[in-house]
Coordinates of C-alpha atoms in Angstrom, one line a residue:
Chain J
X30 CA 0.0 0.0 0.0
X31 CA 2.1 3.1 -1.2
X32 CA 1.2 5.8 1.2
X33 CA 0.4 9.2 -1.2
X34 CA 2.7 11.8 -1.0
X35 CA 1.9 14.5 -3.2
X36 CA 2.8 17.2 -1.2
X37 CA 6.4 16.0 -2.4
X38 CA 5.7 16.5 -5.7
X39 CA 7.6 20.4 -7.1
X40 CA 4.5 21.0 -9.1
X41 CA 1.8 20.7 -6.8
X42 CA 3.5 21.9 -3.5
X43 CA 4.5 24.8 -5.3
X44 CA 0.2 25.1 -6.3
X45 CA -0.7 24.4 -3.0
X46 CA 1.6 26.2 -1.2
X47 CA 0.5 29.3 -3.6
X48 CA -2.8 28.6 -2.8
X49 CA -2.7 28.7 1.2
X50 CA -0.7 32.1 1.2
X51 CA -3.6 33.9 -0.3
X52 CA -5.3 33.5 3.0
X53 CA -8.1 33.0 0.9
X54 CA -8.5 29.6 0.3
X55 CA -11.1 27.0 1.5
X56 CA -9.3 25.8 4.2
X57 CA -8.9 29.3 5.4
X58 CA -12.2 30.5 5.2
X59 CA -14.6 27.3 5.7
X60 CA -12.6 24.5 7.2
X61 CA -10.6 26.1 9.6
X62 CA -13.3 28.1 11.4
X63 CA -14.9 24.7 11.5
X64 CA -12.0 23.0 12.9
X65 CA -11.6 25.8 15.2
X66 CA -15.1 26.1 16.6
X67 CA -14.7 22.3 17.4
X68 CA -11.9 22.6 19.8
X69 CA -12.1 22.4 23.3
X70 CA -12.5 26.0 25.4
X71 CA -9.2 25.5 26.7
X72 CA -6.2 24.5 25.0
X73 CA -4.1 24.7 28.4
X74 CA -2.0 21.5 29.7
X75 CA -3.3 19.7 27.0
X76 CA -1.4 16.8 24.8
X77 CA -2.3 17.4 21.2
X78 CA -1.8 15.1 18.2
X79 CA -2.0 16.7 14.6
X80 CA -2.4 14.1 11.9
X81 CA -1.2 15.9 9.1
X82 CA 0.3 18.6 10.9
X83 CA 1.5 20.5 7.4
X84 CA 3.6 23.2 8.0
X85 CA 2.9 22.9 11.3
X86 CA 0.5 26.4 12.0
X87 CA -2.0 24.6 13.7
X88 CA 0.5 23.0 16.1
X89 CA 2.4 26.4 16.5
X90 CA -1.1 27.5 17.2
X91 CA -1.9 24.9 19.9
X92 CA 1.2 25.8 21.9
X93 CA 0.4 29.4 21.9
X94 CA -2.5 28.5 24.0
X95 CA -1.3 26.7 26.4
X96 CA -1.2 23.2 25.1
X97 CA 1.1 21.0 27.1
X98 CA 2.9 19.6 24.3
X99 CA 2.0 18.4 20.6
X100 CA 3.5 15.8 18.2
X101 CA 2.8 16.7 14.2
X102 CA 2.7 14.1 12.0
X103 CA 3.3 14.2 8.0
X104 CA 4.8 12.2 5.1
X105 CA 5.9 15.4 3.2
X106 CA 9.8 16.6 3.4
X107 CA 8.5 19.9 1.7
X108 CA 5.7 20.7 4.6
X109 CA 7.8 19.4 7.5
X110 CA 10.6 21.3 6.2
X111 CA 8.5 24.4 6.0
X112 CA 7.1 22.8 9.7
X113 CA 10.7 23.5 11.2
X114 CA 11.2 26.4 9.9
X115 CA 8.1 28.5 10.6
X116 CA 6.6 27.0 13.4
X117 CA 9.1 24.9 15.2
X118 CA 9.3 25.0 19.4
X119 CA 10.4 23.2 22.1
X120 CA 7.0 22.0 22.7
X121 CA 6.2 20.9 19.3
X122 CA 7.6 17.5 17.8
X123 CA 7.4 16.9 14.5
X124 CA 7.9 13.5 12.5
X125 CA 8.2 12.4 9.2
X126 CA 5.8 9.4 8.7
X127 CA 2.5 8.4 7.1
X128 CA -0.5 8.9 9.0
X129 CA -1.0 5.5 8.9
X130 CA 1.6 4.2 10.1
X131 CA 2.7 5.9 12.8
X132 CA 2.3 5.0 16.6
X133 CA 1.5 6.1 20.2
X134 CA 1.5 4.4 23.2
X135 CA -2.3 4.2 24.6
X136 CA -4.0 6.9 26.6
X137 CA -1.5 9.4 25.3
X138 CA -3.5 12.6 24.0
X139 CA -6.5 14.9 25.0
X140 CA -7.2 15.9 21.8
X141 CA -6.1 14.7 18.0
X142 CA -6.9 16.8 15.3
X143 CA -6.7 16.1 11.1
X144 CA -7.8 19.0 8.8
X145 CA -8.4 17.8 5.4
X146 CA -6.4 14.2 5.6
X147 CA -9.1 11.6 6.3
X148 CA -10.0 11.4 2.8
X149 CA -6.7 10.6 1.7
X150 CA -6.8 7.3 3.9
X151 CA -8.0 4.3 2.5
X152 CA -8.3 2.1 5.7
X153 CA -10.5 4.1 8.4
X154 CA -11.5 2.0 10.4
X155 CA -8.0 0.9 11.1
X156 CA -7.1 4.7 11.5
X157 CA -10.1 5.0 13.9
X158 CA -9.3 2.5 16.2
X159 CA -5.7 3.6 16.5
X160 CA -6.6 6.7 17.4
X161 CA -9.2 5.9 19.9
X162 CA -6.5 4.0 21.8
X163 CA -4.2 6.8 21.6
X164 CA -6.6 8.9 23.1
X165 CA -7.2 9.3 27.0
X166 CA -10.5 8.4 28.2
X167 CA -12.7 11.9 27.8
X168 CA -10.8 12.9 25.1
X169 CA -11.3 14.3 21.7
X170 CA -11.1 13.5 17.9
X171 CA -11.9 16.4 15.5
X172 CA -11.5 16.2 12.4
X173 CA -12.1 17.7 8.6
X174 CA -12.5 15.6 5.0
X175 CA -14.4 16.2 1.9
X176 CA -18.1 16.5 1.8
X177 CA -18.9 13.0 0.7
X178 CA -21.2 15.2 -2.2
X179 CA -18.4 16.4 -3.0
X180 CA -16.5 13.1 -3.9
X181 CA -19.1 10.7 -4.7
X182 CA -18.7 11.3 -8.5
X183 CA -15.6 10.2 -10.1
X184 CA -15.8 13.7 -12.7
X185 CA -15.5 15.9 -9.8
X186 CA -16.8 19.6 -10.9
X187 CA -19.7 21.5 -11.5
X188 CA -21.9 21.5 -14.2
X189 CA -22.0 24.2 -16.0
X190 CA -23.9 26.3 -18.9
X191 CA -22.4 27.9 -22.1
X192 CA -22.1 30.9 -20.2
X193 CA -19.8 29.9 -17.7
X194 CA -22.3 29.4 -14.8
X195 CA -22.6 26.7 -12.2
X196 CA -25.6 25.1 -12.9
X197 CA -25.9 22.6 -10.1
X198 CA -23.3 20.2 -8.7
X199 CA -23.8 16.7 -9.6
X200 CA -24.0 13.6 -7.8
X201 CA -23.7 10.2 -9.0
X202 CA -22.3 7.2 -7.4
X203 CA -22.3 8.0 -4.4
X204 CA -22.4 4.4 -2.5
X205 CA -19.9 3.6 -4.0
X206 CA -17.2 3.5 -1.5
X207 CA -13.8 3.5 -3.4
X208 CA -11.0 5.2 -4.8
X209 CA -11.1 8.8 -6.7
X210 CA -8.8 10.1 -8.9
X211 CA -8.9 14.0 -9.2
X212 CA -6.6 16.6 -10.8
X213 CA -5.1 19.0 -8.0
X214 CA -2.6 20.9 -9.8
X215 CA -1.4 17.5 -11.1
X216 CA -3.4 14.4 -12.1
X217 CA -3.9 11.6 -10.4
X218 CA -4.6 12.2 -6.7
X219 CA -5.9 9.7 -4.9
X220 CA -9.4 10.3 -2.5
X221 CA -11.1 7.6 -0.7
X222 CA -15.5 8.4 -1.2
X223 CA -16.7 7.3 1.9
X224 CA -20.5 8.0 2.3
X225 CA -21.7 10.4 5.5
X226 CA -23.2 7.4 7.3
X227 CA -19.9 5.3 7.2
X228 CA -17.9 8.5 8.3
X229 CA -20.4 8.5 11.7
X230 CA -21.1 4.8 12.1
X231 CA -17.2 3.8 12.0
X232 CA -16.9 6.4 14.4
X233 CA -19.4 4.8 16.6
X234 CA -18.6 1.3 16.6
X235 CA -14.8 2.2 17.0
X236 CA -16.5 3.5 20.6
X237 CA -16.6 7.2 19.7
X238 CA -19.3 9.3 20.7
X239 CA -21.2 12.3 18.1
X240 CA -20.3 15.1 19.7
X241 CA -21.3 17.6 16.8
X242 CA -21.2 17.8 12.8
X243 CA -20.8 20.1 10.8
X244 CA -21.2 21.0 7.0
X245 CA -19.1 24.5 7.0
X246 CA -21.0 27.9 5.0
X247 CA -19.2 30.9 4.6
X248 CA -20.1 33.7 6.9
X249 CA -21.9 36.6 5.4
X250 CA -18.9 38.8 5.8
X251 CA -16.8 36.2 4.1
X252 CA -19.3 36.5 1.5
X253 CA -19.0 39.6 0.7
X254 CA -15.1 39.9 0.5
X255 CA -15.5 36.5 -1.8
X256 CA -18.9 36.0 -3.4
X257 CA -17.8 32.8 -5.0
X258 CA -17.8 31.4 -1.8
X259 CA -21.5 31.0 -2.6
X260 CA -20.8 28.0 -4.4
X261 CA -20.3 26.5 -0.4
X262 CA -23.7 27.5 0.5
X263 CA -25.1 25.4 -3.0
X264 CA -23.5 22.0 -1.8
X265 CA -21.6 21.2 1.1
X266 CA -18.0 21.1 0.8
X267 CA -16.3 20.0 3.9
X268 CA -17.6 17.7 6.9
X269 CA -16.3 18.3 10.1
X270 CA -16.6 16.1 13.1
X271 CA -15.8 15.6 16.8
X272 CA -16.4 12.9 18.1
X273 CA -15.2 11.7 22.2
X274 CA -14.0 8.6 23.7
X275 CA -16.4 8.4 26.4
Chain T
X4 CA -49.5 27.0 10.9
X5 CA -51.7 24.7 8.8
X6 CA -50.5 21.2 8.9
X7 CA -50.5 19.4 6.0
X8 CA -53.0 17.0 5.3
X9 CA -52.2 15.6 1.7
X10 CA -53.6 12.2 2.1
X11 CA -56.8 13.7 2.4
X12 CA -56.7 14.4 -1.0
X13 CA -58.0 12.2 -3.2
X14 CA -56.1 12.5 -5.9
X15 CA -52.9 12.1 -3.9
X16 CA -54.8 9.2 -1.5
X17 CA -55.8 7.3 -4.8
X18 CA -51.9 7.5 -6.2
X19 CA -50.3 7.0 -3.5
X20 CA -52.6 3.8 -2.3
X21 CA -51.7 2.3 -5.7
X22 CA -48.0 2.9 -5.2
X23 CA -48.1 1.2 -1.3
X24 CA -50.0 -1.8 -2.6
X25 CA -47.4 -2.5 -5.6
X26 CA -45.1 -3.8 -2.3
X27 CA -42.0 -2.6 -4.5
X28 CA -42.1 1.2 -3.8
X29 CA -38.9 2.8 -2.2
X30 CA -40.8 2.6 0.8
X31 CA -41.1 -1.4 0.9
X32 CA -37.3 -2.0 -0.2
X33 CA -35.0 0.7 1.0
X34 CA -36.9 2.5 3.8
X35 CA -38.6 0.1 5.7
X36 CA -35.4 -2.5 5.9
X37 CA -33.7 0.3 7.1
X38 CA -36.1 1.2 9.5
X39 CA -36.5 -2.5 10.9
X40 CA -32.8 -2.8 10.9
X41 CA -32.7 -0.6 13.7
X42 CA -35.2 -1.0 16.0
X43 CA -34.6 -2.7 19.4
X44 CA -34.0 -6.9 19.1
X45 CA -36.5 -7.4 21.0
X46 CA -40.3 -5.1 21.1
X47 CA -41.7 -7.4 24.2
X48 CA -43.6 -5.8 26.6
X49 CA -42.5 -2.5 25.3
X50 CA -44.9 1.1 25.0
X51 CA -43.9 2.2 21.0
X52 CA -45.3 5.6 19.4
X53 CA -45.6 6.2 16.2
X54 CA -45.8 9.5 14.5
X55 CA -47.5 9.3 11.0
X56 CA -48.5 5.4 11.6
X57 CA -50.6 6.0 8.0
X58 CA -52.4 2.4 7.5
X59 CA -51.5 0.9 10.8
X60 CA -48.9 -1.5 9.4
X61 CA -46.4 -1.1 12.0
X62 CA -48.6 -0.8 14.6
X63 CA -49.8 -4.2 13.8
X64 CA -46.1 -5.5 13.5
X65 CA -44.9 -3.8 16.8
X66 CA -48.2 -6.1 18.7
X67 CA -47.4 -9.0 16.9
X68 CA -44.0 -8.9 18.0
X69 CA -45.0 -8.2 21.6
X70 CA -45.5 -5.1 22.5
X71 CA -47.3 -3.6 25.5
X72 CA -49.4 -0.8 23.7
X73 CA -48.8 0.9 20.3
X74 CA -50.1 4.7 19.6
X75 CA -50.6 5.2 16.0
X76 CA -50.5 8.9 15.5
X77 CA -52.1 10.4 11.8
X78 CA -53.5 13.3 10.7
X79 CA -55.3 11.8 7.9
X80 CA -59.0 10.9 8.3
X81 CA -58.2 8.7 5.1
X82 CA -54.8 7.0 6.6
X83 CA -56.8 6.2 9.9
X84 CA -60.1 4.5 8.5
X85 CA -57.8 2.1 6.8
X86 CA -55.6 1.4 10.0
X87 CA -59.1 1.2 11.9
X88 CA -60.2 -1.4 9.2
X89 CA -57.0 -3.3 8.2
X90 CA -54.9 -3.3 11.5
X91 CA -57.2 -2.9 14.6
X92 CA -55.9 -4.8 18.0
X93 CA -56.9 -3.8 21.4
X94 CA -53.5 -3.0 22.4
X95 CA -53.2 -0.4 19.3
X96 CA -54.5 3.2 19.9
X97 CA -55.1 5.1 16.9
X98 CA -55.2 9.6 17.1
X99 CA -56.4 11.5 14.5
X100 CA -54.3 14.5 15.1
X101 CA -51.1 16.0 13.6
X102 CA -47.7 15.3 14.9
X103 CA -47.1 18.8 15.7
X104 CA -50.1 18.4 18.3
X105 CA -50.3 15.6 20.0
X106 CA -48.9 15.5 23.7
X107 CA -48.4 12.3 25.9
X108 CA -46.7 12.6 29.0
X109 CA -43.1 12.3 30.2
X110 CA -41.3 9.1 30.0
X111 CA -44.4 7.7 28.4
X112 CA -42.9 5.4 25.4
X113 CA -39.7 3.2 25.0
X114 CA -40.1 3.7 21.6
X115 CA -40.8 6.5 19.0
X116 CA -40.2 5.2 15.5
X117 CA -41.6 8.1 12.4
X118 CA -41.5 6.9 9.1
X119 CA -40.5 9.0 6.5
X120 CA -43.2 12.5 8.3
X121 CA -39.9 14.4 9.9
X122 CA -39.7 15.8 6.3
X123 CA -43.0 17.6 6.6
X124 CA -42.2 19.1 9.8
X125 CA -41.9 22.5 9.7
X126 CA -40.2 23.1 13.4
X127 CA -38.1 19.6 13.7
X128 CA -36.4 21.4 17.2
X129 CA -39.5 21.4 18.7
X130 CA -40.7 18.4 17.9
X131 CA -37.5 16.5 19.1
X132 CA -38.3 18.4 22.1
X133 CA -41.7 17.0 23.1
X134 CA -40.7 13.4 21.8
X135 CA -37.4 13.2 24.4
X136 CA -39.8 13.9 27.0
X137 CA -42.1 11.6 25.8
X138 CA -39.5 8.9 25.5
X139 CA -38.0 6.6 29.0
X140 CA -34.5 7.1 29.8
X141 CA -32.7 4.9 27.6
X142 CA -35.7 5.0 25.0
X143 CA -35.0 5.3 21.2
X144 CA -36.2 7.8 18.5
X145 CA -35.9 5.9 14.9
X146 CA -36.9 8.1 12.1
X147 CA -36.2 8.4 8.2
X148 CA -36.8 11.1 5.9
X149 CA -35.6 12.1 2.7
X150 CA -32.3 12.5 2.2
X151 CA -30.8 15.9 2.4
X152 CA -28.8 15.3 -1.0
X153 CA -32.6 14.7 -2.5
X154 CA -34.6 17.9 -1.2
X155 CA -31.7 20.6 -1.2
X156 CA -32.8 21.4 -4.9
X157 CA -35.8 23.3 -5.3
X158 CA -36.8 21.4 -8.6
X159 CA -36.3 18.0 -7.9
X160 CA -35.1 15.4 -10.3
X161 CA -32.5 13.7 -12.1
X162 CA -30.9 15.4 -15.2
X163 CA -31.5 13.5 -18.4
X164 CA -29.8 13.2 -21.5
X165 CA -32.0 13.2 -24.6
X166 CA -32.6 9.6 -24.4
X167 CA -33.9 9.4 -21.2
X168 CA -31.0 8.5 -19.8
X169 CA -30.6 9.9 -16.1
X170 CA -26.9 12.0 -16.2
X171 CA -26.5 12.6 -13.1
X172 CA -28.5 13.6 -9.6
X173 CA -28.2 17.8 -9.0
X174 CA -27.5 19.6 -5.9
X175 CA -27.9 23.0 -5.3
X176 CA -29.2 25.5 -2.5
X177 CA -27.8 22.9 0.0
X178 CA -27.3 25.3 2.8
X179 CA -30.9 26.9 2.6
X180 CA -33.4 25.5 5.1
X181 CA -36.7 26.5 3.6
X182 CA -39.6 24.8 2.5
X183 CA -39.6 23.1 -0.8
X184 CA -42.8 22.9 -3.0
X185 CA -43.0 19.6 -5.2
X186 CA -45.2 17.7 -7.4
X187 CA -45.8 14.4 -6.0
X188 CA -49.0 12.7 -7.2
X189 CA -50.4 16.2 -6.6
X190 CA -48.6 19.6 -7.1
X191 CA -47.9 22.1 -3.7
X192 CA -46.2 19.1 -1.6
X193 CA -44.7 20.7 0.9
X194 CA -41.2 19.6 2.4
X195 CA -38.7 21.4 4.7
X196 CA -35.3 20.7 3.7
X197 CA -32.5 20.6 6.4
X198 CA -29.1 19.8 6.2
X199 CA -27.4 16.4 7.6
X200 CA -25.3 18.4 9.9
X201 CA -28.5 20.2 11.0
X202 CA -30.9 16.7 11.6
X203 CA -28.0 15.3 14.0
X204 CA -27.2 18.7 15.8
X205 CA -30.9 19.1 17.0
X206 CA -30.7 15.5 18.2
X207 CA -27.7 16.3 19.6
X208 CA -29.0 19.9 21.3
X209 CA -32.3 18.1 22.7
X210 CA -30.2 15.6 24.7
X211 CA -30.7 12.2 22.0
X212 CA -26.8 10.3 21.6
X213 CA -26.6 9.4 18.4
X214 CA -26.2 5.9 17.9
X215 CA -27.0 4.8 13.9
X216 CA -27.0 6.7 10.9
X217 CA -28.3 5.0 7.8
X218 CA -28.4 5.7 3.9
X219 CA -29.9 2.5 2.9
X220 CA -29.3 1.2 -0.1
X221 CA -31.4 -1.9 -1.8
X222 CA -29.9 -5.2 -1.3
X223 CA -28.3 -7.3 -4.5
X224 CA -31.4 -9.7 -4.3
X225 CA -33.5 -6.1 -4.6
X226 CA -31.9 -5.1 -7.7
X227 CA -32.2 -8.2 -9.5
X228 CA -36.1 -7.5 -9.2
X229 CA -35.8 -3.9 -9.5
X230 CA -33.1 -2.6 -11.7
X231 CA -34.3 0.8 -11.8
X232 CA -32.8 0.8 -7.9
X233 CA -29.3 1.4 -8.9
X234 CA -30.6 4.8 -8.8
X235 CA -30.6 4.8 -4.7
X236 CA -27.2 3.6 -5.1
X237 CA -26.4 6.9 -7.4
X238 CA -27.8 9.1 -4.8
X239 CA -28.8 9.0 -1.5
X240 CA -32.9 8.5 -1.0
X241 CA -33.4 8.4 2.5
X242 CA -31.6 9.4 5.8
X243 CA -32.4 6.9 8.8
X244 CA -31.4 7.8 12.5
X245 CA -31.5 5.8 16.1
X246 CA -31.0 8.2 18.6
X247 CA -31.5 7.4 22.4
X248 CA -32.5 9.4 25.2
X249 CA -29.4 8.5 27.9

C-alpha cells in the first residue's frame, strides 16, 4: 500500500503552497473556522496530536494556547521542512511518517486533530481504532475531509452552462465506496469516497461518541469579500466532526 | 400554521394507495429494511409511538412482536379509516391529530419510531423536544426522511440526456433551510429541507446520543427484481437515524 505523498511533488507543493498564502482559500475561510469552533474551550496543559500537521500552524497555534505539548505528523519533506522552519518550538515534535503508520502508546492525548487528511486514507477503520487507543479516556477526535457530495462522483466539478455558470453540482455514485482520482494541480490524486453514514457509524462502533457535525458555510462577511464562496452554500464542501472517547 | 393533510386528497390518497400496494415502492425496499434494521432486538412488553402510523402496518407488527401498547398517530381521516379497518388490536391506539399536536406525558414510550413524516415538519427542534420527553430514559427515537442530498434542490429530479438517460443527480441550494414545494401525485407538496449536519445537531441539542445513521441502499437480491434501484445507489434516497434518550 504506497502511502500518497503529493505534497512531495515540485508541481503541486509549489500550487498548493500558492494557494494557502492567499489567506483566501477554503481551508482558510470554511474548514478552519470549522475545525476551530470544534476545539475544546481550553487548549491549556493539553497533549495534542495533529495528523497531518503540514507546515505545522496549527501545532504552533496549539502551543500558543497553552497546550502542554504536541506531536505533528506528515509524510511530506517539503511541509515538514516548511514545519521546522516557521513554526518549530520546544513544545512541538514533529515526525516524518505516514499517517497510517505511525504509533503512540495508549491513553497518550486529550485531543487529536486532522484538517483535510481523512480522505486521503483508505483504511479508516483501522485509523479510527488507533486513534481511539491513543486517546485518553474523555478525550477528543476532531476532524475535517471532503463532503462526501463532494466526492461521490468520479468527474469531480460542477456543471456548468455555455455561459460559464454553475448550474448545479452533480451527484452520482455515491455508495460507492472507493477510490477517486482527481486533478489538484497535477493528475492523479488519490481520495477515498466514503459515504456520510460510514464516516459516523465507524466512528461509533470504533467506541466514539457524536459530539457535533458540521457542513461549514461561509459567513456573510466572508461573503462579501468573496462572493464565489456561494458556491459553499449550493453544496456542502467539507464535513467536520468531533467525536469523544467516552 | 396549517398542517399538511395531503392524504386527504383524493387525488394524492388514490396515487399514493396504488403505489403502497405495488409492495416494490422505495418505501417497501429501501426504507422500511432500514427502519426495521434498527429498531430494538426485542419489542416485548414494550410502549412504541408512532408518529404518522398511515395504515396501521407497524402498529400491527410492533403487537405481533409483543409489545405492550402501540399509539398510532395520523393526521389523515383517510390513513386512519384504513388502519381502523385493516390493522385494529386492542392493544393499538389510533389519534387522529397532527404530529405537531399531539402531547403524551413524560417518560411515556420506549419507543418512537416516524417513518418518512420528519420531512413535513416544519419546526423539527420542537418536535424532538416534546418526543425526548415523551421517551423513558434509555428510549430510542428511529426516524427516516428524505435525504438531504434529495430535497436541497428546489426542482427536484434527475438530469437526463436526450434519451432518457438519467446523467447525473443535481444539488444545489444545500445550505438553505426553507420549505420546498413539489409535485408528488399532486402539485404544492410541501417539504422542509435541512441539512445532515442540521438533523443530528438538533438531536444532539435536545439531549438524544446518536447511535446509527443510515443511507440505505437496496440489497443485491433487490436489484435483481428492481433494476431501476441502482438509482438509490447513485444518490442518497433516504436518511435513517436511532437516537436514544441516555
Amino acid at each position: 500500500m504506497g502511502k500518497q505523498n503529493i505534497f512531495d511533488n515540485p508541481e503541486f507543493f509549489k500550487g498548493y503552497i500558492q494557494l494557502r498564502e492567499t489567506g483566501n482559500s477554503y481551508n482558510e475561510v470554511l474548514e478552519q473556522p470549522a475545525i476551530h469552533s470544534l476545539l475544546p474551550a481550553s487548549l491549556e496543559g493539553l497533549e495534542i496530536l495533529d495528523l497531518g500537521c503540514g507546515a505545522g500552524h496549527f501545532a504552533k497555534y496549539c502551543v500558543n494556547k497553552g497546550a502542554n505539548r504536541v506531536e505533528g505528523v506528515d509524510l511530506s519533506e517539503n511541509m515538514l521542512r516548511l514545519a521546522n522552519r516557521l513554526n518549530s518550538h520546544p513544545q512541538i515534535v514533529y515526525k516524518q511518517i505516514a499517517v497510517e503508520d505511525v504509533h503512540f502508546t495508549e491513553d497518550s492525548f486529550d485531543l487529536v486533530v486532522s484538517s483535510l487528511v481523512f480522505h486521503y486514507i483508505q483504511d479508516y477503520k483501522s485509523l479510527l481504532k488507533k486513534v481511539h487507543s491513543w486517546l485518553k479516556p474523555g478525550g477528543s477526535l476532531v476532524f475535517s475531509c471532503e463532503h462526501p457530495v463532494a466526492t461521490a462522483r468520479k468527474e469531480q466539478g460542477w456543471i456548468m452552462d455555455g455561459k460559464a455558470n454553475k448550474l448545479y453540482w452533480p451527484v452520482d455514485d455515491y455508495g460507492d465506496e472507493t477510490e477517486r482520482q482527481f486533478h489538484w494541480f497535477v493528475d492523479g490524486v488519490k481520495k477515498y469516497h466514503r459515504k456520510v453514514s460510514t464516516l459516523i457509524n465507524e466512528l461509533l462502533d470504533t467506541g466514539f461518541r457524536i459530539r457535533r457535525v458540521l457542513e461549514p458555510e461561509p459567513t456573510l462577511e466572508t461573503l462579501e469579500r468573496r462572493v464565489d464562496l456561494v458556491e459553499a452554500i449550493r453544496r456542502p464542501t467539507f464535513i467536520v466532526i468531533r467525536a469523544a472517547k467516552d
